[in-house]
mmCIF file of C-alpha atoms and ligand atoms in Angstrom:
data_model
loop_
_atom_site.group_PDB
_atom_site.id
_atom_site.type_symbol
_atom_site.label_atom_id
_atom_site.label_comp_id
_atom_site.label_asym_id
_atom_site.label_seq_id
_atom_site.Cartn_x
_atom_site.Cartn_y
_atom_site.Cartn_z
ATOM 1 C CA UNK Y 39 14.849 11.606 1.366
ATOM 2 C CA UNK Y 40 17.431 10.940 4.120
ATOM 3 C CA UNK Y 41 16.191 10.140 7.634
ATOM 4 C CA UNK Y 42 17.843 9.236 10.907
ATOM 5 C CA UNK Y 43 15.933 5.976 10.998
ATOM 6 C CA UNK Y 44 16.116 3.363 13.699
ATOM 7 C CA UNK Y 45 13.727 0.755 15.038
ATOM 8 C CA UNK Y 46 10.922 2.033 17.229
ATOM 9 C CA UNK Y 47 10.692 0.386 20.704
ATOM 10 C CA UNK Y 48 6.856 0.382 20.730
ATOM 11 C CA UNK Y 49 6.757 -1.179 17.261
ATOM 12 C CA UNK Y 50 9.347 -3.769 18.291
ATOM 13 C CA UNK Y 51 7.318 -4.698 21.405
ATOM 14 C CA UNK Y 52 4.122 -5.062 19.335
ATOM 15 C CA UNK Y 53 5.954 -7.143 16.677
ATOM 16 C CA UNK Y 54 7.176 -9.494 19.453
ATOM 17 C CA UNK Y 55 3.630 -9.754 20.839
ATOM 18 C CA UNK Y 56 2.105 -10.509 17.420
ATOM 19 C CA UNK Y 57 4.749 -13.130 16.634
ATOM 20 C CA UNK Y 58 3.621 -15.047 19.759
ATOM 21 C CA UNK Y 59 -0.060 -15.156 18.799
ATOM 22 C CA UNK Y 60 -1.953 -18.367 18.110
ATOM 23 C CA UNK Y 61 -3.101 -18.401 14.497
ATOM 24 C CA UNK Y 62 -5.538 -18.407 12.839
ATOM 25 C CA UNK Y 63 -7.674 -15.870 14.683
ATOM 26 C CA UNK Y 64 -10.466 -13.551 13.628
ATOM 27 C CA UNK Y 65 -10.907 -9.787 13.801
ATOM 28 C CA UNK Y 66 -14.294 -8.109 13.503
ATOM 29 C CA UNK Y 67 -14.290 -4.675 11.856
ATOM 30 C CA UNK Y 68 -17.688 -3.074 11.243
ATOM 31 C CA UNK Y 69 -19.374 -6.507 11.236
ATOM 32 C CA UNK Y 70 -16.971 -7.930 8.625
ATOM 33 C CA UNK Y 71 -14.872 -10.838 9.812
ATOM 34 C CA UNK Y 72 -11.220 -11.024 8.810
ATOM 35 C CA UNK Y 73 -9.211 -14.192 9.297
ATOM 36 C CA UNK Y 74 -5.586 -13.623 10.247
ATOM 37 C CA UNK Y 75 -3.939 -16.824 9.101
ATOM 38 C CA UNK Y 76 -0.281 -16.085 9.886
ATOM 39 C CA UNK Y 77 1.633 -14.366 12.687
ATOM 40 C CA UNK Y 78 3.228 -12.210 9.991
ATOM 41 C CA UNK Y 79 0.005 -10.353 9.180
ATOM 42 C CA UNK Y 80 -0.837 -7.001 10.743
ATOM 43 C CA UNK Y 81 -4.297 -7.339 12.300
ATOM 44 C CA UNK Y 82 -6.614 -4.416 11.495
ATOM 45 C CA UNK Y 83 -7.663 -2.470 14.580
ATOM 46 C CA UNK Y 84 -9.336 0.705 15.740
ATOM 47 C CA UNK Y 85 -7.577 2.913 13.171
ATOM 48 C CA UNK Y 86 -8.638 0.686 10.263
ATOM 49 C CA UNK Y 87 -12.174 0.826 11.678
ATOM 50 C CA UNK Y 88 -12.054 4.641 12.006
ATOM 51 C CA UNK Y 89 -10.814 4.874 8.386
ATOM 52 C CA UNK Y 90 -13.498 2.550 6.992
ATOM 53 C CA UNK Y 91 -16.234 4.283 8.990
ATOM 54 C CA UNK Y 92 -15.103 7.696 7.745
ATOM 55 C CA UNK Y 93 -15.346 6.559 4.111
ATOM 56 C CA UNK Y 94 -18.807 5.115 4.653
ATOM 57 C CA UNK Y 95 -20.145 8.016 6.774
ATOM 58 C CA UNK Y 96 -19.080 10.501 4.086
ATOM 59 C CA UNK Y 97 -20.518 8.325 1.322
ATOM 60 C CA UNK Y 98 -17.157 8.106 -0.445
ATOM 61 C CA UNK Y 99 -17.186 4.484 -1.620
ATOM 62 C CA UNK Y 100 -20.420 3.846 -3.534
ATOM 63 C CA UNK Y 101 -19.829 3.148 -7.272
ATOM 64 C CA UNK Y 102 -16.163 4.132 -7.034
ATOM 65 C CA UNK Y 103 -12.907 2.480 -8.066
ATOM 66 C CA UNK Y 104 -10.594 2.251 -5.066
ATOM 67 C CA UNK Y 105 -6.961 1.347 -4.397
ATOM 68 C CA UNK Y 106 -5.889 0.190 -0.929
ATOM 69 C CA UNK Y 107 -2.085 0.460 -1.036
ATOM 70 C CA UNK Y 108 -0.401 -1.618 1.683
ATOM 71 C CA UNK Y 109 -3.610 -3.556 2.174
ATOM 72 C CA UNK Y 110 -2.559 -6.121 4.798
ATOM 73 C CA UNK Y 111 -5.485 -8.532 5.262
ATOM 74 C CA UNK Y 112 -7.453 -6.040 3.077
ATOM 75 C CA UNK Y 113 -10.003 -4.923 5.702
ATOM 76 C CA UNK Y 114 -10.437 -1.443 4.235
ATOM 77 C CA UNK Y 115 -10.843 -2.709 0.679
ATOM 78 C CA UNK Y 116 -13.172 -5.558 1.543
ATOM 79 C CA UNK Y 117 -15.419 -3.321 3.662
ATOM 80 C CA UNK Y 118 -15.502 -0.823 0.765
ATOM 81 C CA UNK Y 119 -16.408 -3.605 -1.674
ATOM 82 C CA UNK Y 120 -19.214 -4.707 0.629
ATOM 83 C CA UNK Y 121 -20.444 -1.135 0.922
ATOM 84 C CA UNK Y 122 -20.956 -0.610 -2.810
ATOM 85 C CA UNK Y 123 -17.558 0.168 -4.352
ATOM 86 C CA UNK Y 124 -17.507 -0.761 -8.038
ATOM 87 C CA UNK Y 125 -13.963 -2.142 -7.938
ATOM 88 C CA UNK Y 126 -11.358 -2.352 -5.184
ATOM 89 C CA UNK Y 127 -7.721 -3.236 -5.851
ATOM 90 C CA UNK Y 128 -5.327 -3.891 -3.007
ATOM 91 C CA UNK Y 129 -1.546 -4.084 -3.136
ATOM 92 C CA UNK Y 130 0.969 -5.370 -0.630
ATOM 93 C CA UNK Y 131 4.665 -6.140 -0.680
ATOM 94 C CA UNK Y 132 4.379 -9.104 1.709
ATOM 95 C CA UNK Y 133 3.445 -12.424 0.085
ATOM 96 C CA UNK Y 134 1.726 -13.666 3.229
ATOM 97 C CA UNK Y 135 -0.429 -10.520 3.363
ATOM 98 C CA UNK Y 136 -1.483 -11.088 -0.250
ATOM 99 C CA UNK Y 137 -2.422 -14.714 0.502
ATOM 100 C CA UNK Y 138 -4.339 -13.640 3.611
ATOM 101 C CA UNK Y 139 -6.113 -10.856 1.704
ATOM 102 C CA UNK Y 140 -7.096 -13.332 -0.991
ATOM 103 C CA UNK Y 141 -8.568 -15.717 1.571
ATOM 104 C CA UNK Y 142 -10.542 -12.843 3.128
ATOM 105 C CA UNK Y 143 -11.837 -11.753 -0.302
ATOM 106 C CA UNK Y 144 -13.226 -15.262 -0.790
ATOM 107 C CA UNK Y 145 -14.567 -15.580 2.778
ATOM 108 C CA UNK Y 146 -16.366 -12.245 2.464
ATOM 109 C CA UNK Y 147 -17.676 -13.151 -1.029
ATOM 110 C CA UNK Y 148 -16.417 -10.024 -2.788
ATOM 111 C CA UNK Y 149 -14.409 -11.810 -5.526
ATOM 112 C CA UNK Y 150 -16.415 -10.028 -8.222
ATOM 113 C CA UNK Y 151 -15.305 -6.530 -7.236
ATOM 114 C CA UNK Y 152 -12.126 -6.966 -5.157
ATOM 115 C CA UNK Y 153 -8.656 -8.235 -6.004
ATOM 116 C CA UNK Y 154 -5.196 -8.096 -4.472
ATOM 117 C CA UNK Y 155 -1.821 -7.659 -6.195
ATOM 118 C CA UNK Y 156 1.678 -8.418 -4.926
ATOM 119 C CA UNK Y 157 4.188 -5.630 -5.407
ATOM 120 C CA UNK Y 158 6.189 -2.716 -4.095
ATOM 121 C CA UNK Y 159 4.360 0.590 -3.538
ATOM 122 C CA UNK Y 160 2.260 1.546 -6.550
ATOM 123 C CA UNK Y 161 4.408 -0.461 -9.003
ATOM 124 C CA UNK Y 162 1.640 -3.026 -9.745
ATOM 125 C CA UNK Y 163 -0.814 -0.230 -10.667
ATOM 126 C CA UNK Y 164 1.147 2.283 -12.757
ATOM 127 C CA UNK Y 165 0.534 2.798 -15.653
ATOM 128 C CA UNK Y 166 -2.337 0.276 -16.039
ATOM 129 C CA UNK Y 167 -4.699 2.159 -13.727
ATOM 130 C CA UNK Y 168 -3.552 5.720 -14.482
ATOM 131 C CA UNK Y 169 -6.494 8.184 -14.272
ATOM 132 C CA UNK Y 170 -8.900 5.348 -13.319
ATOM 133 C CA UNK Y 171 -8.892 5.541 -9.506
ATOM 134 C CA UNK Y 172 -11.452 7.549 -7.532
ATOM 135 C CA UNK Y 173 -9.979 6.882 -4.100
ATOM 136 C CA UNK Y 174 -6.380 6.044 -3.265
ATOM 137 C CA UNK Y 175 -6.195 4.869 0.348
ATOM 138 C CA UNK Y 176 -3.180 3.887 2.397
ATOM 139 C CA UNK Y 177 -2.730 2.830 6.000
ATOM 140 C CA UNK Y 178 1.018 2.867 5.361
ATOM 141 C CA UNK Y 179 3.538 1.947 8.086
ATOM 142 C CA UNK Y 180 4.261 4.766 10.487
ATOM 143 C CA UNK Y 181 8.017 4.481 10.726
ATOM 144 C CA UNK Y 182 10.805 3.953 8.237
ATOM 145 C CA UNK Y 183 14.068 2.038 7.901
ATOM 146 C CA UNK Y 184 16.644 2.083 5.135
ATOM 147 C CA UNK Y 185 17.011 -1.141 3.105
ATOM 148 C CA UNK Y 186 20.339 -1.673 4.860
ATOM 149 C CA UNK Y 187 18.697 -1.406 8.299
ATOM 150 C CA UNK Y 188 15.802 -3.624 7.197
ATOM 151 C CA UNK Y 189 18.166 -6.288 5.841
ATOM 152 C CA UNK Y 190 19.923 -6.373 9.213
ATOM 153 C CA UNK Y 191 16.699 -7.417 11.005
ATOM 154 C CA UNK Y 192 16.446 -11.070 12.004
ATOM 155 C CA UNK Y 193 14.739 -13.187 9.324
ATOM 156 C CA UNK Y 194 11.850 -14.196 11.573
ATOM 157 C CA UNK Y 195 10.859 -10.506 12.071
ATOM 158 C CA UNK Y 196 11.278 -9.242 8.503
ATOM 159 C CA UNK Y 197 7.864 -9.994 7.018
ATOM 160 C CA UNK Y 198 5.816 -8.523 9.896
ATOM 161 C CA UNK Y 199 8.252 -5.601 10.206
ATOM 162 C CA UNK Y 200 7.065 -4.495 6.756
ATOM 163 C CA UNK Y 201 3.796 -3.492 8.452
ATOM 164 C CA UNK Y 202 5.643 -1.176 10.834
ATOM 165 C CA UNK Y 203 8.495 0.206 8.741
ATOM 166 C CA UNK Y 204 8.098 1.642 5.265
ATOM 167 C CA UNK Y 205 11.477 0.593 3.878
ATOM 168 C CA UNK Y 206 13.213 3.565 2.203
ATOM 169 C CA UNK Y 207 9.813 5.351 2.473
ATOM 170 C CA UNK Y 208 8.836 3.586 -0.768
ATOM 171 C CA UNK Y 209 5.108 3.180 -0.082
ATOM 172 C CA UNK Y 210 4.403 6.656 1.255
ATOM 173 C CA UNK Y 211 6.714 8.294 -1.294
ATOM 174 C CA UNK Y 212 4.815 6.523 -4.075
ATOM 175 C CA UNK Y 213 1.431 7.575 -2.670
ATOM 176 C CA UNK Y 214 2.530 11.218 -2.397
ATOM 177 C CA UNK Y 215 4.487 11.498 -5.636
ATOM 178 C CA UNK Y 216 3.004 8.994 -8.115
ATOM 179 C CA UNK Y 217 -0.438 8.593 -6.481
ATOM 180 C CA UNK Y 218 -1.885 11.591 -8.352
ATOM 181 C CA UNK Y 219 -1.131 9.805 -11.674
ATOM 182 C CA UNK Y 220 -3.703 7.179 -10.738
ATOM 183 C CA UNK Y 221 -6.497 9.612 -9.966
ATOM 184 C CA UNK Y 222 -9.614 10.087 -12.070
ATOM 185 C CA UNK Y 223 -10.702 13.744 -12.550
ATOM 186 C CA UNK Y 224 -12.460 13.778 -9.140
ATOM 187 C CA UNK Y 225 -10.075 11.321 -7.517
ATOM 188 C CA UNK Y 226 -8.879 11.806 -3.930
ATOM 189 C CA UNK Y 227 -6.072 10.455 -1.732
ATOM 190 C CA UNK Y 228 -6.468 9.607 1.973
ATOM 191 C CA UNK Y 229 -3.855 8.229 4.370
ATOM 192 C CA UNK Y 230 -3.644 7.606 8.104
ATOM 193 C CA UNK Y 231 -1.227 9.058 10.640
ATOM 194 C CA UNK Y 232 -0.880 9.657 14.361
ATOM 195 C CA UNK Y 233 0.349 12.519 16.515
ATOM 196 C CA UNK Y 234 3.672 10.694 16.890
ATOM 197 C CA UNK Y 235 4.133 10.343 13.124
ATOM 198 C CA UNK Y 236 2.962 13.766 11.965
ATOM 199 C CA UNK Y 237 6.454 15.298 11.939
ATOM 200 C CA UNK Y 238 7.686 12.611 9.533
ATOM 201 C CA UNK Y 239 4.642 13.040 7.306
ATOM 202 C CA UNK Y 240 4.928 16.819 7.251
ATOM 203 C CA UNK Y 241 8.553 16.484 6.081
ATOM 204 C CA UNK Y 242 7.561 14.000 3.372
ATOM 205 C CA UNK Y 243 4.686 16.213 2.179
ATOM 206 C CA UNK Y 244 7.073 19.183 1.956
ATOM 207 C CA UNK Y 245 9.654 17.084 0.137
ATOM 208 C CA UNK Y 246 7.119 15.867 -2.440
ATOM 209 C CA UNK Y 247 5.448 19.311 -2.634
ATOM 210 C CA UNK Y 248 1.959 18.202 -1.656
ATOM 211 C CA UNK Y 249 -0.253 19.560 1.101
ATOM 212 C CA UNK Y 250 -2.512 17.723 3.494
ATOM 213 C CA UNK Y 251 -5.583 18.474 5.538
ATOM 214 C CA UNK Y 252 -6.779 16.590 8.588
ATOM 215 C CA UNK Y 253 -10.280 15.319 7.799
ATOM 216 C CA UNK Y 254 -10.780 13.296 10.967
ATOM 217 C CA UNK Y 255 -9.010 12.954 14.285
ATOM 218 C CA UNK Y 256 -9.710 10.833 17.322
ATOM 219 C CA UNK Y 257 -7.878 9.643 20.420
ATOM 220 C CA UNK Y 258 -8.887 6.070 19.589
ATOM 221 C CA UNK Y 259 -6.799 4.387 22.280
ATOM 222 C CA UNK Y 260 -7.404 7.173 24.816
ATOM 223 C CA UNK Y 261 -3.680 7.512 25.392
ATOM 224 C CA UNK Y 262 -3.091 11.007 23.999
ATOM 225 C CA UNK Y 263 -1.649 9.726 20.692
ATOM 226 C CA UNK Y 264 -4.341 11.248 18.470
ATOM 227 C CA UNK Y 265 -4.950 9.296 15.251
ATOM 228 C CA UNK Y 266 -5.654 11.114 12.008
ATOM 229 C CA UNK Y 267 -7.084 10.627 8.558
ATOM 230 C CA UNK Y 268 -5.378 13.020 6.157
ATOM 231 C CA UNK Y 269 -6.419 14.032 2.685
ATOM 232 C CA UNK Y 270 -3.434 14.641 0.380
ATOM 233 C CA UNK Y 271 -3.730 17.362 -2.252
ATOM 234 C CA UNK Y 272 -1.472 18.919 -4.874
ATOM 235 C CA UNK Y 273 -0.095 22.325 -3.847
HETATM 236 C C1 SAM A 1455 0.264 -0.939 9.006
HETATM 237 S S1 SAM A 1455 -0.069 -2.240 7.870
HETATM 238 C C2 SAM A 1455 -1.705 -1.718 7.409
HETATM 239 C C3 SAM A 1455 -2.539 -2.779 6.794
HETATM 240 C C4 SAM A 1455 -3.947 -2.315 6.439
HETATM 241 N N1 SAM A 1455 -3.922 -1.179 5.546
HETATM 242 C C5 SAM A 1455 -4.753 -2.035 7.680
HETATM 243 O O1 SAM A 1455 -5.154 -0.888 7.899
HETATM 244 O O2 SAM A 1455 -4.991 -2.967 8.445
HETATM 245 C C6 SAM A 1455 0.905 -1.742 6.458
HETATM 246 C C7 SAM A 1455 0.904 -2.724 5.289
HETATM 247 O O3 SAM A 1455 1.691 -2.146 4.233
HETATM 248 C C8 SAM A 1455 2.467 -3.160 3.616
HETATM 249 N N2 SAM A 1455 3.641 -2.515 2.991
HETATM 250 C C9 SAM A 1455 4.733 -1.997 3.596
HETATM 251 N N3 SAM A 1455 5.589 -1.495 2.707
HETATM 252 C C10 SAM A 1455 5.026 -1.684 1.485
HETATM 253 C C11 SAM A 1455 5.427 -1.365 0.159
HETATM 254 N N4 SAM A 1455 6.593 -0.771 -0.105
HETATM 255 N N5 SAM A 1455 4.597 -1.698 -0.857
HETATM 256 C C12 SAM A 1455 3.404 -2.317 -0.607
HETATM 257 N N6 SAM A 1455 2.980 -2.659 0.625
HETATM 258 C C13 SAM A 1455 3.768 -2.334 1.662
HETATM 259 C C14 SAM A 1455 2.830 -4.097 4.755
HETATM 260 O O4 SAM A 1455 3.208 -5.384 4.289
HETATM 261 C C15 SAM A 1455 1.528 -4.078 5.578
HETATM 262 O O5 SAM A 1455 0.655 -5.117 5.183
#
């Protein structure tokens, strides 16, 4: 799908801020501690917490097999594993995110039911996990760049920029188009979005002929940019 992509000034400012941070540091989400061991890792925040809390409040994780696509430090997956998921598999395209996720799996003692795979979109999962996944979750990046635009970024910003820009829309396109292949008979897909990013998501849902419903919304930063959890369904 063609877009008129360009870098987003708010994302760029946050990337600059994160690249200055002293590492390692810790983030507490729902009483689970996540160690952020590199400046190139996206730290989970209020949206990750809202997402995890939604899954727990609606009793969606117990005894289920879950994929967290674009897992970052793997907060969502690790919390799900701690809250009774049978198996949680994370994927991420950034090597440093995979290393960080692995360290957090060990630190949170969920090695028996959580693992993380390196790879692009859903490539590491299809076809091995076809029809085996009860919940496909993704806190995918909110903006997009073409590969050409991404390759033009300075090298020191590339890895963290992956958390902010879904290059060529690969991750979200995979979730919307190939995600249903992974689902068990009662499987469901949930993603996050914000008021600012809804127009892009609507276009992508139309393009891939899926529909969405908002299952939760909250002005988590109290700045008018409402944050959403969306359920994705076949039309
Ligand atoms: C906004 S961060 C969210 C991290 C985590 N889900 C959370 O809520 O804290 C997006 C993550 O998706 C990963 N990512 C971006 N494009 C990807 C792709 N094509 N395939 C797999 N992972 C990708 C990034 O490296 C980053 O870790």
